Tab-separated table of C-alpha atoms in Angstrom:
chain	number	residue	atom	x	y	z
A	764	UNK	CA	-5.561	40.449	44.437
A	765	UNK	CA	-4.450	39.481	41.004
A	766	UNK	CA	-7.062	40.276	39.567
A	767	UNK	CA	-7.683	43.780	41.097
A	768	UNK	CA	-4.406	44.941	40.143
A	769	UNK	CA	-4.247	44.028	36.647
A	770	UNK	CA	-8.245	46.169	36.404
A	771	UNK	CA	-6.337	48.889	38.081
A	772	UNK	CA	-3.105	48.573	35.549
A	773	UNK	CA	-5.648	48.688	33.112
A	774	UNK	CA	-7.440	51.958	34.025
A	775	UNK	CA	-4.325	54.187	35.198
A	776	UNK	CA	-2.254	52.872	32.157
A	777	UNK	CA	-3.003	55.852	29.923
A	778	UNK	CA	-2.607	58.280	32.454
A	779	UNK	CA	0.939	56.517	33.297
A	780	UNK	CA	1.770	56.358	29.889
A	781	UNK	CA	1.414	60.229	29.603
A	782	UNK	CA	3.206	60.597	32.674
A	783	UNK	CA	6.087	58.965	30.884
A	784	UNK	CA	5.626	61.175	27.932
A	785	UNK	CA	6.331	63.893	30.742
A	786	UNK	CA	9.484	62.485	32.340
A	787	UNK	CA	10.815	61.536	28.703
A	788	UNK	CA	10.263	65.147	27.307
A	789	UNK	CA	12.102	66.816	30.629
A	790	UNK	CA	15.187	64.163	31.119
A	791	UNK	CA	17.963	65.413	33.319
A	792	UNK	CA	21.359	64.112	33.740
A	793	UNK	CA	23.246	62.136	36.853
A	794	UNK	CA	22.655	63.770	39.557
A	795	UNK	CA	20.711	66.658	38.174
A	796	UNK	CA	17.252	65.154	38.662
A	797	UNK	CA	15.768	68.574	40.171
A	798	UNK	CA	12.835	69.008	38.205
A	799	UNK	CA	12.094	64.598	37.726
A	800	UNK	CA	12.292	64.372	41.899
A	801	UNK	CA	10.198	67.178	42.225
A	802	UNK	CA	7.274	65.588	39.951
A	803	UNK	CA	7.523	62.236	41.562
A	804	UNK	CA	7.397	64.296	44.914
A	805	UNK	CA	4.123	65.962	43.386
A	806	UNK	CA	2.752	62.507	42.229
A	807	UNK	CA	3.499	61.226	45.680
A	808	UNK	CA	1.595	64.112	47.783
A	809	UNK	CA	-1.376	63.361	45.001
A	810	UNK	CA	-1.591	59.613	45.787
A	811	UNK	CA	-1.312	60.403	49.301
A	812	UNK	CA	1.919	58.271	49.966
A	813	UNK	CA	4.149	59.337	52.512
A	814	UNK	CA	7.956	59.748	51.679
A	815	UNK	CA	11.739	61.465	52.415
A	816	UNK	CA	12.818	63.570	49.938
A	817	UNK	CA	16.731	64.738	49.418
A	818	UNK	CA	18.261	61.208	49.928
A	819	UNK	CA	21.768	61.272	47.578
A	820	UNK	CA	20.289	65.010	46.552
A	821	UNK	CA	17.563	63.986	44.671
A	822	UNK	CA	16.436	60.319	45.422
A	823	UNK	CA	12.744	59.769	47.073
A	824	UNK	CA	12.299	57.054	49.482
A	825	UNK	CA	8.411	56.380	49.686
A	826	UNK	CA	6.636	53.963	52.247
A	827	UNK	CA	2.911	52.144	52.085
A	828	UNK	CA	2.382	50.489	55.023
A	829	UNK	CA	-0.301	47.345	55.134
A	830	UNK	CA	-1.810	45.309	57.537
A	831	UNK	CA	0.869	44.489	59.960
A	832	UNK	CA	3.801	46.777	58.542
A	833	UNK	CA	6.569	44.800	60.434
A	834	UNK	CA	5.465	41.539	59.211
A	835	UNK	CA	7.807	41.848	55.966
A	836	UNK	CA	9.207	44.927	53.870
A	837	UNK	CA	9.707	44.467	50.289
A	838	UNK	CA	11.910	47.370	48.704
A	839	UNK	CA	11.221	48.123	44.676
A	840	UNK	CA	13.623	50.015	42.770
A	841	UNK	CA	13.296	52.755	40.161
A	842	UNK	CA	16.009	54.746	38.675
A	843	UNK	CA	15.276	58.133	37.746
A	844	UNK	CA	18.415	59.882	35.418
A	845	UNK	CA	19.230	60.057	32.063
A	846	UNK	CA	22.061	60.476	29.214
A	847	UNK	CA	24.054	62.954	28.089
A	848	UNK	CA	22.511	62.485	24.214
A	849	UNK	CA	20.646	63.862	21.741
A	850	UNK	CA	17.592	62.197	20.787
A	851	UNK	CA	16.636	61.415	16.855
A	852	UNK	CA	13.299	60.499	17.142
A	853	UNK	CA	10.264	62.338	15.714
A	854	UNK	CA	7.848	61.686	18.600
A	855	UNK	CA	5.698	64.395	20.285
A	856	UNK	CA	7.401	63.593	23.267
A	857	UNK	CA	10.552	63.911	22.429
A	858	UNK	CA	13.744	65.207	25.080
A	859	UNK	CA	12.958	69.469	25.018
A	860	UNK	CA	16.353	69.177	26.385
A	861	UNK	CA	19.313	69.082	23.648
A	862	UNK	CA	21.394	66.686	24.105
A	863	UNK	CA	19.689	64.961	27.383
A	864	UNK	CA	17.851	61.597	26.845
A	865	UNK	CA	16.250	59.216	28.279
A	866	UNK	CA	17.669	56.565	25.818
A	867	UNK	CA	18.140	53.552	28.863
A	868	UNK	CA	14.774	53.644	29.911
A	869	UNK	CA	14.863	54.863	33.048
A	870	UNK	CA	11.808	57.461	32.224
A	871	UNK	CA	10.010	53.756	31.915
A	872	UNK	CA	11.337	52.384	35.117
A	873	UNK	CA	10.016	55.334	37.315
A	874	UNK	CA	6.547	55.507	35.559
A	875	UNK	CA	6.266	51.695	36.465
A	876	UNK	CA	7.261	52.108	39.784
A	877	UNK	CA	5.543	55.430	40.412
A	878	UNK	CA	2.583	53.462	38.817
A	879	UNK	CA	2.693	49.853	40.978
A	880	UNK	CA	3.138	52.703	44.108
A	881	UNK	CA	-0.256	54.058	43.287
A	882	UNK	CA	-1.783	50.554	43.075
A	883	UNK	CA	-0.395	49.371	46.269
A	884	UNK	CA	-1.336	52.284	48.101
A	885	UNK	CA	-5.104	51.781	47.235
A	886	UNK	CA	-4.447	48.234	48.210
A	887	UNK	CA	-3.107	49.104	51.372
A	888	UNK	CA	-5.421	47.278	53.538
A	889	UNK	CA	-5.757	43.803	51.327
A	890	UNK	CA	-1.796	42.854	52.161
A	891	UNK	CA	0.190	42.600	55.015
A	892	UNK	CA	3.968	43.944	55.629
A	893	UNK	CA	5.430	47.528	53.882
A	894	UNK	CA	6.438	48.474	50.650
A	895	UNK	CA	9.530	50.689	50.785
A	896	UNK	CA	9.486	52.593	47.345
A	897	UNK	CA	13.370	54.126	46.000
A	898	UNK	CA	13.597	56.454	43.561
A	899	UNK	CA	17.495	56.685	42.953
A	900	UNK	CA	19.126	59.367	41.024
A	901	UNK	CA	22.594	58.601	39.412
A	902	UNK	CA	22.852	54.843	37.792
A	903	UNK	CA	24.468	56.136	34.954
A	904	UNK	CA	27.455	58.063	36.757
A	905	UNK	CA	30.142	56.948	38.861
A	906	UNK	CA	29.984	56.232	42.095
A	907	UNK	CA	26.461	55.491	41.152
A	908	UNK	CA	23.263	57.111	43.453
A	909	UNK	CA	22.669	53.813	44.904
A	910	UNK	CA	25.849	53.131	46.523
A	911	UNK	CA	25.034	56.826	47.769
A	912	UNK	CA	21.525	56.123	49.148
A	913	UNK	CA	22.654	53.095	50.868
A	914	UNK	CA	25.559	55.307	52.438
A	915	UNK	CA	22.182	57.585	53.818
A	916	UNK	CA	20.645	54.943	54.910
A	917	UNK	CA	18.089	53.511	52.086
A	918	UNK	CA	18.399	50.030	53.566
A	919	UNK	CA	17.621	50.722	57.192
A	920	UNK	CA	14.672	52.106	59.223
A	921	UNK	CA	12.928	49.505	58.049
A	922	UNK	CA	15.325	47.349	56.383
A	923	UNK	CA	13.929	45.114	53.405
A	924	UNK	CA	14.036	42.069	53.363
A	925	UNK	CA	14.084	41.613	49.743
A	926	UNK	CA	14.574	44.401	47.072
A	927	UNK	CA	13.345	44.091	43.602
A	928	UNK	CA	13.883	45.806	40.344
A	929	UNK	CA	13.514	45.743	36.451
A	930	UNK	CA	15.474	47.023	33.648
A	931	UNK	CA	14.117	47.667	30.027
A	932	UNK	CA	15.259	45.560	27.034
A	933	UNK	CA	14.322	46.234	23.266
A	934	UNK	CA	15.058	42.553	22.375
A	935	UNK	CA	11.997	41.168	24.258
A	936	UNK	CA	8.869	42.088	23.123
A	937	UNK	CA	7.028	43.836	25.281
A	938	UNK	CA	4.453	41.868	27.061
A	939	UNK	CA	7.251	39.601	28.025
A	940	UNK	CA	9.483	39.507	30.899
A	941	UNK	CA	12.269	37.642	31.993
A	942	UNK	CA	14.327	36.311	34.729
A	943	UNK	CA	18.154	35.031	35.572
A	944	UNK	CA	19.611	33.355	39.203
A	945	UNK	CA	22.843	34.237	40.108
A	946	UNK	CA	25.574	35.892	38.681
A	947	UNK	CA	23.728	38.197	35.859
A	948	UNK	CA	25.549	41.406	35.538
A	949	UNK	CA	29.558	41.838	35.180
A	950	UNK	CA	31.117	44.649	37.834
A	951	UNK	CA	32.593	47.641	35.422
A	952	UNK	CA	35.964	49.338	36.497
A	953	UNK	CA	37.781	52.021	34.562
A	954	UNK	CA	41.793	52.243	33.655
A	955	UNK	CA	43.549	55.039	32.668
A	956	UNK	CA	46.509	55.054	32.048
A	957	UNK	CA	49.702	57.452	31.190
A	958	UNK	CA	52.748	56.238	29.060
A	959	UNK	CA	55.602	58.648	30.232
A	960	UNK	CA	58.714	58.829	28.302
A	961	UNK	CA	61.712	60.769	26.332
A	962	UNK	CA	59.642	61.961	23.227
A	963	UNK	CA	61.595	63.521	20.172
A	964	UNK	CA	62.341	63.317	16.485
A	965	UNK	CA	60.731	60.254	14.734
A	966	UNK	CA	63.999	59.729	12.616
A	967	UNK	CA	65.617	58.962	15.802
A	968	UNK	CA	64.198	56.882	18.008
A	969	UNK	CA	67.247	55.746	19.376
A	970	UNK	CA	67.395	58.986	21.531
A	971	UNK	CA	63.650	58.621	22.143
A	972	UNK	CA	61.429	56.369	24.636
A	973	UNK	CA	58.671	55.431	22.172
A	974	UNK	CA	55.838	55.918	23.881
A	975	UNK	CA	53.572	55.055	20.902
A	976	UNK	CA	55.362	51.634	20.743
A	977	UNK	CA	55.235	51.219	24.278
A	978	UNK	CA	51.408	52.359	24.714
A	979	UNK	CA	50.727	49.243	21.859
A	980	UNK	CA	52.439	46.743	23.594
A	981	UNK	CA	50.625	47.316	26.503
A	982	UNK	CA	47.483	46.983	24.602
A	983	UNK	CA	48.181	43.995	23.202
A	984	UNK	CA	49.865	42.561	26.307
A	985	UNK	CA	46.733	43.390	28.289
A	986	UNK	CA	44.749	40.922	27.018
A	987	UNK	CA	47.049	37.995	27.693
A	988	UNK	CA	45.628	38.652	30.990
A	989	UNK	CA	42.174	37.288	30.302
A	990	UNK	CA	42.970	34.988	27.971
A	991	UNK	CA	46.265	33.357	30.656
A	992	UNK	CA	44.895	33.915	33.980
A	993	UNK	CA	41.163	34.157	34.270
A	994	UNK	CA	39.157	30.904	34.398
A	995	UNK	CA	37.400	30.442	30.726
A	996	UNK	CA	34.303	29.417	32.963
A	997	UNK	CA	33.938	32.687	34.558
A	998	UNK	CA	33.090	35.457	31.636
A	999	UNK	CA	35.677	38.523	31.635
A	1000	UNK	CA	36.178	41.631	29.594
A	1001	UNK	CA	39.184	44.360	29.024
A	1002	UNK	CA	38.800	46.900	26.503
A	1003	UNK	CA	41.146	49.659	25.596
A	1004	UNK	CA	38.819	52.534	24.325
A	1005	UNK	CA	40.993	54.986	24.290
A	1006	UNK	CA	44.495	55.754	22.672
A	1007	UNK	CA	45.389	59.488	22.708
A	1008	UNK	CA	49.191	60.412	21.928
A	1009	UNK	CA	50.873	62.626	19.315
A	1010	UNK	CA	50.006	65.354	17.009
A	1011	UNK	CA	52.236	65.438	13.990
A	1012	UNK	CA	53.700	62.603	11.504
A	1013	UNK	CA	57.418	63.251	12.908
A	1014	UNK	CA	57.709	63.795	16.532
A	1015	UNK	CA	57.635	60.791	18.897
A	1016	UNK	CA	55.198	62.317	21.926
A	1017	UNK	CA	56.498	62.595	25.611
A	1018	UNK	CA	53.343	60.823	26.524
A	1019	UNK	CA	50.365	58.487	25.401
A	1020	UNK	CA	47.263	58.028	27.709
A	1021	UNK	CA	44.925	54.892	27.047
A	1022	UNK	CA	41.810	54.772	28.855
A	1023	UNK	CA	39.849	51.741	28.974
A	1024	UNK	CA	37.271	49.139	30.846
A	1025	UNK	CA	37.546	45.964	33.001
A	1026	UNK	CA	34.367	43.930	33.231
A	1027	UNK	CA	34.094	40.374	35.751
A	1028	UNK	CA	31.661	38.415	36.999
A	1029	UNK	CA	33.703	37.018	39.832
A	1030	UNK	CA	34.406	39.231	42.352
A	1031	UNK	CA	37.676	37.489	43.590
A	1032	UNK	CA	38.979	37.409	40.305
A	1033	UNK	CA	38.082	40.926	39.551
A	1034	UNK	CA	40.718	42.603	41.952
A	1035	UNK	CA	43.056	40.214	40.761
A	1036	UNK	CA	43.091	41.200	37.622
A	1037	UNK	CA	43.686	44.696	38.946
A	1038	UNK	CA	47.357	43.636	40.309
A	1039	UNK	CA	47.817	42.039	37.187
A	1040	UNK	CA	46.807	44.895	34.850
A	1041	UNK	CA	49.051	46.993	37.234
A	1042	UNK	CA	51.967	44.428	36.916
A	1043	UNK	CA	51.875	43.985	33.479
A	1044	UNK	CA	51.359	47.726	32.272
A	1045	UNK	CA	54.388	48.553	34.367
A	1046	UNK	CA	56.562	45.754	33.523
A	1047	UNK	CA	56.437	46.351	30.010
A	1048	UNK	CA	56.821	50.485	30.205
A	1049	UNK	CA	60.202	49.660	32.525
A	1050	UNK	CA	61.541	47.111	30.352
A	1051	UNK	CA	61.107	49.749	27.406
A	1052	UNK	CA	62.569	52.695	29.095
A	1053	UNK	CA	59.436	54.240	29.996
A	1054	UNK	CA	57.345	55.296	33.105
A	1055	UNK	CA	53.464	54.778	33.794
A	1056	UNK	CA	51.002	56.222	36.182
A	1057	UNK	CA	48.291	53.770	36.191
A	1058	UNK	CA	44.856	54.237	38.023
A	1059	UNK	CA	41.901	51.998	38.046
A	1060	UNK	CA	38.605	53.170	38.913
A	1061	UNK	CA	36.455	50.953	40.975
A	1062	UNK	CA	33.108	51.114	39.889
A	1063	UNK	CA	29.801	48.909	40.404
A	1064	UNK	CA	30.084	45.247	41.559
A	1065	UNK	CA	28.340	42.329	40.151
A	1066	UNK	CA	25.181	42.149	40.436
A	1067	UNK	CA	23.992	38.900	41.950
A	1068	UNK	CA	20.372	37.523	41.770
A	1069	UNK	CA	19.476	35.799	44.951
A	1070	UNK	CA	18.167	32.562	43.539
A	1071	UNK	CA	15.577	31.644	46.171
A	1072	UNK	CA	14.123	35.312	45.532
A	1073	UNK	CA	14.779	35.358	41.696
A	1074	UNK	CA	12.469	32.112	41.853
A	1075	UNK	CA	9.765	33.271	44.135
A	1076	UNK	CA	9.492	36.406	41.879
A	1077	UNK	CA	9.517	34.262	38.911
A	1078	UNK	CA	7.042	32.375	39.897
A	1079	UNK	CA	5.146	34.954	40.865
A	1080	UNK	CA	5.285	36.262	37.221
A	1081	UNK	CA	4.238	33.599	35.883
A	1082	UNK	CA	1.087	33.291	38.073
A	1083	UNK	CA	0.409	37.341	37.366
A	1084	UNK	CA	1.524	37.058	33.147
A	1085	UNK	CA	0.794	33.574	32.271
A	1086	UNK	CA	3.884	31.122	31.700
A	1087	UNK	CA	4.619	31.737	28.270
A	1088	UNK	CA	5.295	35.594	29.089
A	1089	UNK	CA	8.462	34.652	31.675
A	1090	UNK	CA	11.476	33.915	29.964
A	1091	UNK	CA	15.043	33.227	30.784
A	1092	UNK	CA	17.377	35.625	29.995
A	1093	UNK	CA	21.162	35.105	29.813
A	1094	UNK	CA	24.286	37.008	31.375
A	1095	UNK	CA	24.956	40.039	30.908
A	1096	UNK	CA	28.525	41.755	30.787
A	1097	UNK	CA	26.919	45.070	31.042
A	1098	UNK	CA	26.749	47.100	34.431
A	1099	UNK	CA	24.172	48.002	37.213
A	1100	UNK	CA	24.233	49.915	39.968
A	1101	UNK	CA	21.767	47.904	41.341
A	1102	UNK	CA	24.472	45.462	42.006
A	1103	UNK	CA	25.168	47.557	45.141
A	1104	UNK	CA	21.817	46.636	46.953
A	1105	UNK	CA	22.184	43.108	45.810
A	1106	UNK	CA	25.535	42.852	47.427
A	1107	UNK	CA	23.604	43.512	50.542
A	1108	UNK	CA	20.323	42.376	51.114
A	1109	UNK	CA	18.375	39.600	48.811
A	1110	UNK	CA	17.879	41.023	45.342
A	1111	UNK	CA	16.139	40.461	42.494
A	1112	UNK	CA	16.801	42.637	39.332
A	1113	UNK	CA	14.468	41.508	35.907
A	1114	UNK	CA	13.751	42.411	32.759
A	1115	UNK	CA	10.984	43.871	30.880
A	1116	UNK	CA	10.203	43.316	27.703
A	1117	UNK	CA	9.788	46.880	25.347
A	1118	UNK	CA	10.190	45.794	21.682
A	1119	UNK	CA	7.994	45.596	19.134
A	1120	UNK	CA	9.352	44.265	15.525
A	1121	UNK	CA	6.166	44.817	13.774
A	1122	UNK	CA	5.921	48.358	14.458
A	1123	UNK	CA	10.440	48.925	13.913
A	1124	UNK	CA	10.878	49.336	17.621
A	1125	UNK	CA	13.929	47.772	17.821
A	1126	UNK	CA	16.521	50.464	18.694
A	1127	UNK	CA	19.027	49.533	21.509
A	1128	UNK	CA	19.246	51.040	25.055
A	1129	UNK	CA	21.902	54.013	24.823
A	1130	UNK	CA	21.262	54.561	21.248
A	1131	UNK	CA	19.714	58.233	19.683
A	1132	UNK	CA	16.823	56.157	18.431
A	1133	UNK	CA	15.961	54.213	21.420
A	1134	UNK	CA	11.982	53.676	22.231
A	1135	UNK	CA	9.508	51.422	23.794
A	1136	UNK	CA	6.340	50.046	22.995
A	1137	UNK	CA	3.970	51.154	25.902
A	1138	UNK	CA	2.413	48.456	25.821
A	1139	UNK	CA	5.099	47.651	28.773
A	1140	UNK	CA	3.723	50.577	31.148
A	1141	UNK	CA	0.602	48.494	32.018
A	1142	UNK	CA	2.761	45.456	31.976
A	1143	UNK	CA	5.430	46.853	34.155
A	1144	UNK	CA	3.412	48.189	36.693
A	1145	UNK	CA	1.344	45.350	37.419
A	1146	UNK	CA	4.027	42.756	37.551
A	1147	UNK	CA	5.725	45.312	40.020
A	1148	UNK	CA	2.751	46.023	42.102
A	1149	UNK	CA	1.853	42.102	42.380
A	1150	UNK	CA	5.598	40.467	43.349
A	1151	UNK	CA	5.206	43.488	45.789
A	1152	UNK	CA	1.959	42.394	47.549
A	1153	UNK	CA	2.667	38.330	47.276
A	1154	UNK	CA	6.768	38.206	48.146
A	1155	UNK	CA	7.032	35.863	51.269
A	1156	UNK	CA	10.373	36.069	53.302
């Protein structure tokens, strides 16, 4: 089996890597993925795999059924939107679409998937159990398209029993993949806040609630919260991104709105912090003579790698790449909405190697330079198309 699927990564690599070209020259934004669901619906009918269009508006749920479908289902993940920016590279397939790019990879993620789906659909009859194929729209926007296709029913009818997925990074070269247990990916919430108070003239603040005074305490006192109450073990993030108030040199403002993010690996601790942030943004607006409205966002969970799957797949990488390919990777306080299936069903989410420092491809994910060496396409969809045939329960 190995060895078929890495001659048939081999052969449909070029065509995959121009279907990438494709899907990176036509991105589309959250939620928007008309014209990138319809091609993978095209592909689909091609290959002759069967699938359910219209799940979360424009995911695809494909299924390949092999010897003894009930046996086992394995789910793979692909996520198919991009971001709102405008690309600075001087490729020939570069985004047709001002300001829309695929800049996180996800153009690479569907090609791999879409690619290990063709594979195991000629392999049909060489493994046993079903391959349950999602194409999500949305992992860039809140509430994110996977907690959306789970809502419609993405992990029933069948359910999987494991679900895997992969995620490009520029800091690996490509040809390399790699693999973390456990806790991997923080959960990412948003906070906005609104500093209400008497505004007036900046030579007397004594008639005034300063609301620029009071917005920077709370900044500042924020923090206290992860440095006093969260355990130094357990990695956590708050980040005030925002601070929008005033608009001249002499007039204290009525209001001040901060907007910011709150990033845990814990879950426990995560809606803690919540009260606290509440608690503490409050206290110190009252004890200044100022109101607050305060709302926090909830947004993806942490993502957990289930470590008896995370080291079946592992090892499964290593018996597909060669051991010196699979690497560990460390945590990550960046977000996934992949977390979502993970908090459900066994999950495994890895990464994929896409840099290459010889030839300056070294740009970061979410960056207008951001590019891969495609070397990873073959890579990608092999590793893909093999955990997907040899994952035991």
């Amino acid at each position: 089996m190995k060895n078929l699927i890495k001659e048939l990564a081999k052969a449909y690599a070029p065509e995959f890597i121009s279907i990438r070209h494709h899907l990176h020259a036509h991105p589309e934004l959250s939620f928007q993925e008309y014209k990138t669901s319809g091609f993978i619906q095209q592909k689909l009918t091609e290959y002759g795999v069967p699938f359910t269009a219209g799940i979360a508006g424009t995911g695809v749920i494909a299924l390949i059924e092999g010897r003894n479908p009930a046996s086992r289902v394995i789910a793979l993940r692909a996520d198919i939107d991009a971001l709102p920016i405008t690309e600075a590279n001087d490729v020939p397939y570069k985004s047709q679409h001002t300001g829309v790019m695929h800049a996180c990879g996800h153009d690479v993620h569907t090609t791999c998937v879409l690619g290990a789906t063709r594979i195991l659909h000629e392999l049909k009859d060489q493994f046993e159990g079903t391959i349950k194929i999602l194409f999500q729209p949305g992992e860039e926007k809140h509430p994110g398209g996977a907690s959306i296709m789970i809502e419609e029913g993405a992990l029933e009818n069948p359910k999987p029993d494991a679900i895997l997925g992969m995620h490009v990074q520029p800091t690996m070269e490509a040809g390399i993949v790699g693999f973390r247990a456990g806790q991997y990916m923080a959960s990412a919430d948003e906070i906005y806040i609104t500093v209400k108070g008497k505004g007036g003239h900046a030579a007397l603040p004594q008639l005034t609630a300063d609301t620029i005074l009071i917005a920077s305490h709370i900044v500042v006192g924020l923090q206290q919260i992860i440095s006093r109450n969260n355990n130094p073990f357990s990695p956590s993030v708050l980040s005030i991104c925002a601070f929008n108030g005033g608009f001249t040199t002499n007039v204290i403002p009525s209001e001040v709105k901060l907007m910011g993010t709150f990033r845990a690996m814990d879950e426990t601790w995560r809606f803690k912090a919540h009260d606290l942030i509440r608690k503490q943004a409050k206290g110190i607006a009252e004890a200044m003579g100022a109101e607050i409205d305060i709302d926090i966002l909830v947004g993806y969970p942490t993502l957990y790698n289930n470590e008896a799957v995370t080291a079946q797949a592992r090892s499964l990488a290593e018996d597909y790449l060669g051991k010196d390919a699979v690497v560990d990777t460390e945590i990550r306080m960046g977000a996934e909405d992949f977390a979502f299936y993970s908090q459900i069903i066994p999950a495994c989410f890895f990464r994929l190697g896409t840099g290459n420092v010889a030839r300056g491809i070294t740009s970061g994910v979410h960056t207008p330079t951001f590019d891969v060496d495609e070397k990873a396409i073959e890579i990608g969809m092999g590793t893909m198309a093999y955990l997907a045939t040899q994952f035991t329960k």
